[in-house]
mmCIF file of C-alpha atoms in Angstrom:
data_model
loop_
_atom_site.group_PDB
_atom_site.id
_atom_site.type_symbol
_atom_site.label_atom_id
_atom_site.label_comp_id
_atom_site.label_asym_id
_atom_site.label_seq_id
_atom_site.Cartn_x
_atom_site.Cartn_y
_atom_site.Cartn_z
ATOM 1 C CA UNK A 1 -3.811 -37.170 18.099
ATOM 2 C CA UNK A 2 -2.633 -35.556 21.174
ATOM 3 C CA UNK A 3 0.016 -33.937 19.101
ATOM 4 C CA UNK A 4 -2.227 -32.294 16.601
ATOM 5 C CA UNK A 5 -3.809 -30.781 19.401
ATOM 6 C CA UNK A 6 -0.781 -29.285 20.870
ATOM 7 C CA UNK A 7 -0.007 -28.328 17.577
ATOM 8 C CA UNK A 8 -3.375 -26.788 16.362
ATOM 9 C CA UNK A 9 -3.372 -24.433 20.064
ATOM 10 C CA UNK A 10 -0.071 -22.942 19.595
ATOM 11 C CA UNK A 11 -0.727 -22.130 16.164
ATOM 12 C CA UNK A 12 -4.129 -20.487 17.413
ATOM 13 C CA UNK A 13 -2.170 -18.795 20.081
ATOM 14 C CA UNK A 14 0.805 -17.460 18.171
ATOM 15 C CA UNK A 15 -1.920 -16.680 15.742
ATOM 16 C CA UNK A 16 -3.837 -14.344 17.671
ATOM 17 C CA UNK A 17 -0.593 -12.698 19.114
ATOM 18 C CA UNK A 18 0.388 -11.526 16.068
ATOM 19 C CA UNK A 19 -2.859 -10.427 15.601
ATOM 20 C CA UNK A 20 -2.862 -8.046 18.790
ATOM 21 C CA UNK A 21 0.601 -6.492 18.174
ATOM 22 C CA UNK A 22 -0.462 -5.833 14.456
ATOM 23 C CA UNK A 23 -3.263 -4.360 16.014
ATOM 24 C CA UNK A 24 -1.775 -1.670 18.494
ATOM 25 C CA UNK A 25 -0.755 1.354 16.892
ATOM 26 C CA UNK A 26 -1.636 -0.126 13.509
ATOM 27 C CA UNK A 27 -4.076 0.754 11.113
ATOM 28 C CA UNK A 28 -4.727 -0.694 7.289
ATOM 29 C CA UNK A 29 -5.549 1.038 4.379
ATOM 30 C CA UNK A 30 -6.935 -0.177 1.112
ATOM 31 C CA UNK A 31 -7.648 1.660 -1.738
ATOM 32 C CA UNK A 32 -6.920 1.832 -5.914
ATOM 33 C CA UNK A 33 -3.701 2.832 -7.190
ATOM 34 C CA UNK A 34 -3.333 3.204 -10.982
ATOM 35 C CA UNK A 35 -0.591 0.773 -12.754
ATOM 36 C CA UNK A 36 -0.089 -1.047 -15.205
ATOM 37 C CA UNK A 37 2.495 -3.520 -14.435
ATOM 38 C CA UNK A 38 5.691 -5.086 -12.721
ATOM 39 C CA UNK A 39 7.403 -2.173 -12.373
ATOM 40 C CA UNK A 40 5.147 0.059 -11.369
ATOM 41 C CA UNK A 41 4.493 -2.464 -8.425
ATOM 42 C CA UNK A 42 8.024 -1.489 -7.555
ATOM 43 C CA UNK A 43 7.779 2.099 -7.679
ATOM 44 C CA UNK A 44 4.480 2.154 -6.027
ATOM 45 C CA UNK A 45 5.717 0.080 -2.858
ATOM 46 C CA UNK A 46 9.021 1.679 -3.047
ATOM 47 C CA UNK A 47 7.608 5.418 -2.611
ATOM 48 C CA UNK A 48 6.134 3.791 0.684
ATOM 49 C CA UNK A 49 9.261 2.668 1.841
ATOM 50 C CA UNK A 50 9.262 5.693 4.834
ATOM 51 C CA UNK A 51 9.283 5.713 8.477
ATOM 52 C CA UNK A 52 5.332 4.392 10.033
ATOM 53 C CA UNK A 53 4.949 2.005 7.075
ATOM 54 C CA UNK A 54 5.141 -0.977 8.290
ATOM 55 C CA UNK A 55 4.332 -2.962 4.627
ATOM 56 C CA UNK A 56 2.529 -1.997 1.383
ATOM 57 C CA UNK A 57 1.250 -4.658 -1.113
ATOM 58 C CA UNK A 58 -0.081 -3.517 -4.817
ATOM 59 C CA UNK A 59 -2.042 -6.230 -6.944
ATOM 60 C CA UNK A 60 -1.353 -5.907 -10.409
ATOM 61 C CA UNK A 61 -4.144 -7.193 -11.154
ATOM 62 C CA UNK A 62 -6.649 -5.514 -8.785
ATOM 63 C CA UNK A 63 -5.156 -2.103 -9.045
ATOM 64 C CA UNK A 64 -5.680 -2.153 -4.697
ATOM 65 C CA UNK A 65 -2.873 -1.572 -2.480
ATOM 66 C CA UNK A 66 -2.639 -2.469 1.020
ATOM 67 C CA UNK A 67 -0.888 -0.579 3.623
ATOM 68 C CA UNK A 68 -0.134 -1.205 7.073
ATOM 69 C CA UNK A 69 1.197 1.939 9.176
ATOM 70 C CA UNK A 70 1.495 3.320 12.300
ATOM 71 C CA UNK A 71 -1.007 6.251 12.817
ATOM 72 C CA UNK A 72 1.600 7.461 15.360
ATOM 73 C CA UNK A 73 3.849 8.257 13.225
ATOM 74 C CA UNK A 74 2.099 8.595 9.132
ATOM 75 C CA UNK A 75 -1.123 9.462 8.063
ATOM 76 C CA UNK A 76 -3.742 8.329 5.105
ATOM 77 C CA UNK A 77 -2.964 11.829 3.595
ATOM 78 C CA UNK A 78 0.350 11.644 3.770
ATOM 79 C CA UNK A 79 0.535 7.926 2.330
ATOM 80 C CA UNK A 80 -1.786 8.969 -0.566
ATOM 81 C CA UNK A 81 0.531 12.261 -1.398
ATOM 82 C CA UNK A 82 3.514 9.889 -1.434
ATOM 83 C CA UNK A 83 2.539 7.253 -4.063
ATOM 84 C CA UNK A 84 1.237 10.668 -6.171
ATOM 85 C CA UNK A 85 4.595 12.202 -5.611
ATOM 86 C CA UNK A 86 5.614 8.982 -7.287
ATOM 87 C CA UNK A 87 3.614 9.531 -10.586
ATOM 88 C CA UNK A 88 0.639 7.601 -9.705
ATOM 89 C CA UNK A 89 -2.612 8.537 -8.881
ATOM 90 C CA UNK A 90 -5.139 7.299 -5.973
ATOM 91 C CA UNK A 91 -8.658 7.615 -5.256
ATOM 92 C CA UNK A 92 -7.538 10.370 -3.155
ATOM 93 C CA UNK A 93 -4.632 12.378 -4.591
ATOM 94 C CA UNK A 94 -3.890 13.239 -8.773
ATOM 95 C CA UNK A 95 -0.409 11.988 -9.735
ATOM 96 C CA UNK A 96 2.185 14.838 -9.710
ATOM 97 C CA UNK A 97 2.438 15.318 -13.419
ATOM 98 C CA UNK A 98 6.484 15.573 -13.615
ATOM 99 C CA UNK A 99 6.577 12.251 -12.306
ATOM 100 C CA UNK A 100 4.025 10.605 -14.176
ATOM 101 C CA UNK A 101 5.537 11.884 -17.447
ATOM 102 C CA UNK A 102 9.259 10.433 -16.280
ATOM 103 C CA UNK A 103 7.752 7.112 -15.916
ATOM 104 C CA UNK A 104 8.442 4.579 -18.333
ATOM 105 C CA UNK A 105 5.610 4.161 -21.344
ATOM 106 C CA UNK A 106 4.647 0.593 -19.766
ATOM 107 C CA UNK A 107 4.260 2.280 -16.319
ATOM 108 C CA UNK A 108 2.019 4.904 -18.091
ATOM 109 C CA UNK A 109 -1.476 4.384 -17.432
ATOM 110 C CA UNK A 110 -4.630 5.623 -18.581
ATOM 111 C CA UNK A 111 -5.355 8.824 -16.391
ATOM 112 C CA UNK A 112 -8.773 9.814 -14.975
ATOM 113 C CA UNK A 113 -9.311 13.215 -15.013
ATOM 114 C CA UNK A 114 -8.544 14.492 -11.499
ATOM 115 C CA UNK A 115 -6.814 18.066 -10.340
ATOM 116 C CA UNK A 116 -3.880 17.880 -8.416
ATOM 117 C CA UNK A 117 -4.109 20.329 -4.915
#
């Protein structure tokens, strides 16, 4: 008993110290991206493979991403303009139309009729 205990405070301590360094210069976004499938999964977490990201998640089924950056160093904006430079479109920011016509038909989704700044 005394082990489980032990066991259960550490994990409650190295827990909440994760926790508080996540929480530093961190922020988390999450918001729809439009996709259909595997791949674009892969190209949507790949175009967020820069400098301040510190991970990006995209649900296939949900359509939501989740992104973890460092304000210090990235932006909402400029994480919205990214996966749009990509060819897919956010709540936020209209795909860039080159790169949505590149992608593969599978990766083409149905559009919603947004103007691109």
């Amino acid at each position: 008993m005394k082990n489980i205990k032990t066991i259960l405070i550490l994990l409650a301590f190295f827990g909440g110290m994760s926790q508080a360094v996540m929480a530093g210069d961190s922020d988390t976004l999450r918001f729809k991206v439009n996709g259909n499938c595997e791949m674009c999964k892969e190209r949507i977490e790949e175009a967020l493979d820069v400098r301040g990201i510190k991970s990006a998640d995209w649900n296939v089924e949900t359509k939501m991403i989740t992104v973890v950056y460092d304000r210090k160093k990235i932006n909402e904006e400029k994480i919205h303009r990214l996966i749009a430079a990509a060819g897919y479109e956010t709540e936020k920011q209209a795909a860039d139309e080159e790169a949505y016509r590149k992608l593969p038909g599978c990766c083409q989704y149905t559009r919603e009729k947004k103007e691109a700044p």
